[in-house]
């Protein structure tokens, strides 16, 4: 169990995520909207913030300053973070560490991204940070030709990594194309209740299976790039009490980041995509918090492709190795009090009630903080038609190639739950 100074999320906010090039706005607009929403949620002013941790990937140095200046010129330290798709969680982690250090009482984590239609690399005159990953991909037998002649190398290689990992999983364990397709369909159905999602329409299984990219991945099984912002206010317990913020406070119980390990570059496509890194990060979080995965009620995981969500069922030990397909086979839809439906896996968990990246879109600097916002709303019981009723503990998984896997555990604040934790979960009745 950790004895570090506790840190709490007391306000969250996000913009609606949009398709790139479809809305007349810029990253300062995204940052201002998301941060203003988080400050309003916490009933705080920007003057109360003592430091800012900004996350983005597609932008010039000190873009965090330019975004934060939309809120005021207070002279506070502003730290810019870039960890590819896990940038948002990295900013949240840095904010938590700053609070835990005792130097700062209230820190804003702010993520934003203005993207293109696809991934890209700007600095082609130097070694790519994912050069070793690309080399391993080829060494393990991947075709070097692009997925599509019109697709740039970065986008193509990322699709290849996860497609080959899915093929590998299918060969090892008999996982079917239908399993990956039904995860995508599940996420689109849950996302239809999310006003912040880019895609708010249910899709049929037939629609999911169309427009293939690289077997078994189709377009509907992929998270589209996006524009948008998300933010979280992180503070100390002292600050929380002084400002009377306990009612909406969510404690960050534990948070761990794991970067590449030897198995990332071995002979396994799934580990190249961060499966073992994610497993280690989750194990560290749960051990530190004194919990097991059975104590977790709701999860937001990094479904950059639907196959990666299936990988995470196993990496997070929601099921045994190779049993991810059986998890989705046994899925049951449950109605909540708001009239919405959520998909329960393993009789226990709801994964990606927000609709995940597949529904929301993926503005990579904001994604991790968008996950944080959703889980805070869930634990506070204000997620509306997406609500997972009775949720007390949440887990977030965010992965960025290059690589960094970040796992975060949250619990709704209660002064009675500071040392140990155990809770009965109401039995959910399946829709007939």
Tab-separated table of N, CA, C and O in Angstrom, residues 9-14 33-45 231-233 243-250 372-374 376-377 380 382:
chain	number	residue	atom	x	y	z
A	9	UNK	N	-9.046	14.127	-8.054
A	9	UNK	CA	-9.625	14.867	-9.173
A	9	UNK	C	-10.907	15.509	-8.659
A	9	UNK	O	-11.798	14.815	-8.159
A	10	UNK	N	-11.004	16.838	-8.762
A	10	UNK	CA	-12.161	17.550	-8.222
A	10	UNK	C	-12.961	18.278	-9.306
A	10	UNK	O	-13.977	18.909	-9.010
A	11	UNK	N	-12.511	18.184	-10.540
A	11	UNK	CA	-13.246	18.791	-11.643
A	11	UNK	C	-12.732	18.258	-12.960
A	11	UNK	O	-11.521	18.061	-13.123
A	12	UNK	N	-13.642	17.984	-13.890
A	12	UNK	CA	-13.253	17.506	-15.218
A	12	UNK	C	-14.092	18.232	-16.269
A	12	UNK	O	-15.183	18.744	-15.989
A	13	UNK	N	-13.569	18.262	-17.469
A	13	UNK	CA	-14.304	18.875	-18.572
A	13	UNK	C	-13.704	18.448	-19.892
A	13	UNK	O	-12.529	18.086	-19.969
A	14	UNK	N	-14.506	18.481	-20.942
A	14	UNK	CA	-13.998	18.161	-22.266
A	14	UNK	C	-14.882	18.800	-23.319
A	14	UNK	O	-16.032	19.162	-23.060
A	33	UNK	N	-11.963	25.795	-23.842
A	33	UNK	CA	-13.271	25.198	-23.583
A	33	UNK	C	-13.177	24.063	-22.569
A	33	UNK	O	-13.987	23.973	-21.633
A	34	UNK	N	-12.200	23.180	-22.739
A	34	UNK	CA	-12.065	22.042	-21.830
A	34	UNK	C	-11.673	22.491	-20.424
A	34	UNK	O	-12.252	22.038	-19.430
A	35	UNK	N	-10.681	23.377	-20.333
A	35	UNK	CA	-10.215	23.822	-19.019
A	35	UNK	C	-11.284	24.635	-18.299
A	35	UNK	O	-11.469	24.496	-17.082
A	36	UNK	N	-11.999	25.469	-19.033
A	36	UNK	CA	-13.066	26.263	-18.416
A	36	UNK	C	-14.153	25.355	-17.855
A	36	UNK	O	-14.699	25.615	-16.773
A	37	UNK	N	-14.462	24.286	-18.580
A	37	UNK	CA	-15.463	23.332	-18.107
A	37	UNK	C	-14.993	22.635	-16.833
A	37	UNK	O	-15.778	22.432	-15.896
A	38	UNK	N	-13.711	22.257	-16.778
A	38	UNK	CA	-13.178	21.597	-15.590
A	38	UNK	C	-13.161	22.539	-14.388
A	38	UNK	O	-13.504	22.155	-13.266
A	39	UNK	N	-12.757	23.791	-14.607
A	39	UNK	CA	-12.749	24.774	-13.521
A	39	UNK	C	-14.166	25.034	-13.016
A	39	UNK	O	-14.403	25.112	-11.794
A	40	UNK	N	-15.110	25.152	-13.927
A	40	UNK	CA	-16.503	25.354	-13.535
A	40	UNK	C	-17.025	24.157	-12.757
A	40	UNK	O	-17.746	24.307	-11.759
A	41	UNK	N	-16.662	22.958	-13.193
A	41	UNK	CA	-17.084	21.733	-12.521
A	41	UNK	C	-16.587	21.702	-11.079
A	41	UNK	O	-17.282	21.209	-10.176
A	42	UNK	N	-15.388	22.239	-10.853
A	42	UNK	CA	-14.803	22.266	-9.509
A	42	UNK	C	-15.157	23.534	-8.731
A	42	UNK	O	-14.760	23.662	-7.565
A	43	UNK	N	-15.879	24.458	-9.375
A	43	UNK	CA	-16.207	25.755	-8.752
A	43	UNK	C	-14.934	26.490	-8.338
A	43	UNK	O	-14.832	27.071	-7.255
A	44	UNK	N	-13.931	26.466	-9.244
A	44	UNK	CA	-12.660	27.150	-9.011
A	44	UNK	C	-12.407	28.157	-10.123
A	44	UNK	O	-13.055	28.120	-11.175
A	45	UNK	N	-11.428	29.045	-9.888
A	45	UNK	CA	-10.976	29.990	-10.906
A	45	UNK	C	-9.569	29.602	-11.330
A	45	UNK	O	-8.852	28.910	-10.611
A	231	UNK	N	-9.749	18.066	-19.855
A	231	UNK	CA	-8.985	18.614	-18.728
A	231	UNK	C	-9.451	18.016	-17.417
A	231	UNK	O	-10.591	17.546	-17.290
A	232	UNK	N	-8.555	18.058	-16.431
A	232	UNK	CA	-8.866	17.596	-15.079
A	232	UNK	C	-8.139	18.489	-14.075
A	232	UNK	O	-6.996	18.901	-14.307
A	233	UNK	N	-8.806	18.777	-12.963
A	233	UNK	CA	-8.210	19.522	-11.858
A	233	UNK	C	-7.798	18.520	-10.786
A	233	UNK	O	-8.634	17.760	-10.285
A	243	UNK	N	-11.479	23.998	0.391
A	243	UNK	CA	-12.432	24.530	-0.575
A	243	UNK	C	-13.779	23.813	-0.560
A	243	UNK	O	-14.656	24.137	-1.348
A	244	UNK	N	-13.922	22.821	0.293
A	244	UNK	CA	-15.185	22.107	0.383
A	244	UNK	C	-15.547	21.334	-0.865
A	244	UNK	O	-16.703	21.329	-1.303
A	245	UNK	N	-14.567	20.638	-1.435
A	245	UNK	CA	-14.747	19.953	-2.721
A	245	UNK	C	-14.966	18.447	-2.576
A	245	UNK	O	-14.907	17.711	-3.553
A	246	UNK	N	-15.231	17.998	-1.359
A	246	UNK	CA	-15.325	16.558	-1.126
A	246	UNK	C	-16.458	15.892	-1.905
A	246	UNK	O	-16.337	14.728	-2.306
A	247	UNK	N	-17.555	16.606	-2.111
A	247	UNK	CA	-18.737	15.981	-2.684
A	247	UNK	C	-18.471	15.341	-4.044
A	247	UNK	O	-18.959	14.242	-4.336
A	248	UNK	N	-17.706	15.999	-4.887
A	248	UNK	CA	-17.439	15.481	-6.232
A	248	UNK	C	-16.042	14.896	-6.387
A	248	UNK	O	-15.646	14.532	-7.496
A	249	UNK	N	-15.312	14.793	-5.299
A	249	UNK	CA	-13.908	14.373	-5.391
A	249	UNK	C	-13.779	12.889	-5.711
A	249	UNK	O	-14.527	12.051	-5.191
A	250	UNK	N	-12.829	12.578	-6.568
A	250	UNK	CA	-12.470	11.203	-6.915
A	250	UNK	C	-10.979	11.039	-6.651
A	250	UNK	O	-10.162	11.798	-7.169
A	372	UNK	N	-10.345	9.998	-18.403
A	372	UNK	CA	-10.424	10.426	-17.000
A	372	UNK	C	-11.760	11.097	-16.714
A	372	UNK	O	-12.415	10.808	-15.702
A	373	UNK	N	-12.195	11.978	-17.599
A	373	UNK	CA	-13.464	12.679	-17.402
A	373	UNK	C	-14.624	11.683	-17.334
A	373	UNK	O	-15.477	11.762	-16.442
A	374	UNK	N	-14.656	10.732	-18.264
A	374	UNK	CA	-15.746	9.754	-18.281
A	374	UNK	C	-15.797	8.963	-16.979
A	374	UNK	O	-16.878	8.762	-16.405
A	376	UNK	N	-14.662	9.766	-14.037
A	376	UNK	CA	-15.088	10.625	-12.928
A	376	UNK	C	-16.601	10.803	-12.942
A	376	UNK	O	-17.262	10.743	-11.900
A	377	UNK	N	-17.181	11.016	-14.119
A	377	UNK	CA	-18.643	11.132	-14.210
A	377	UNK	C	-19.311	9.836	-13.778
A	377	UNK	O	-20.351	9.853	-13.107
A	380	UNK	N	-19.164	9.518	-9.998
A	380	UNK	CA	-20.030	10.518	-9.371
A	380	UNK	C	-21.511	10.262	-9.678
A	380	UNK	O	-22.390	10.954	-9.143
A	382	UNK	N	-23.176	10.624	-12.580
A	382	UNK	CA	-23.803	11.659	-13.402
A	382	UNK	C	-23.595	11.412	-14.900
A	382	UNK	O	-23.620	12.349	-15.695
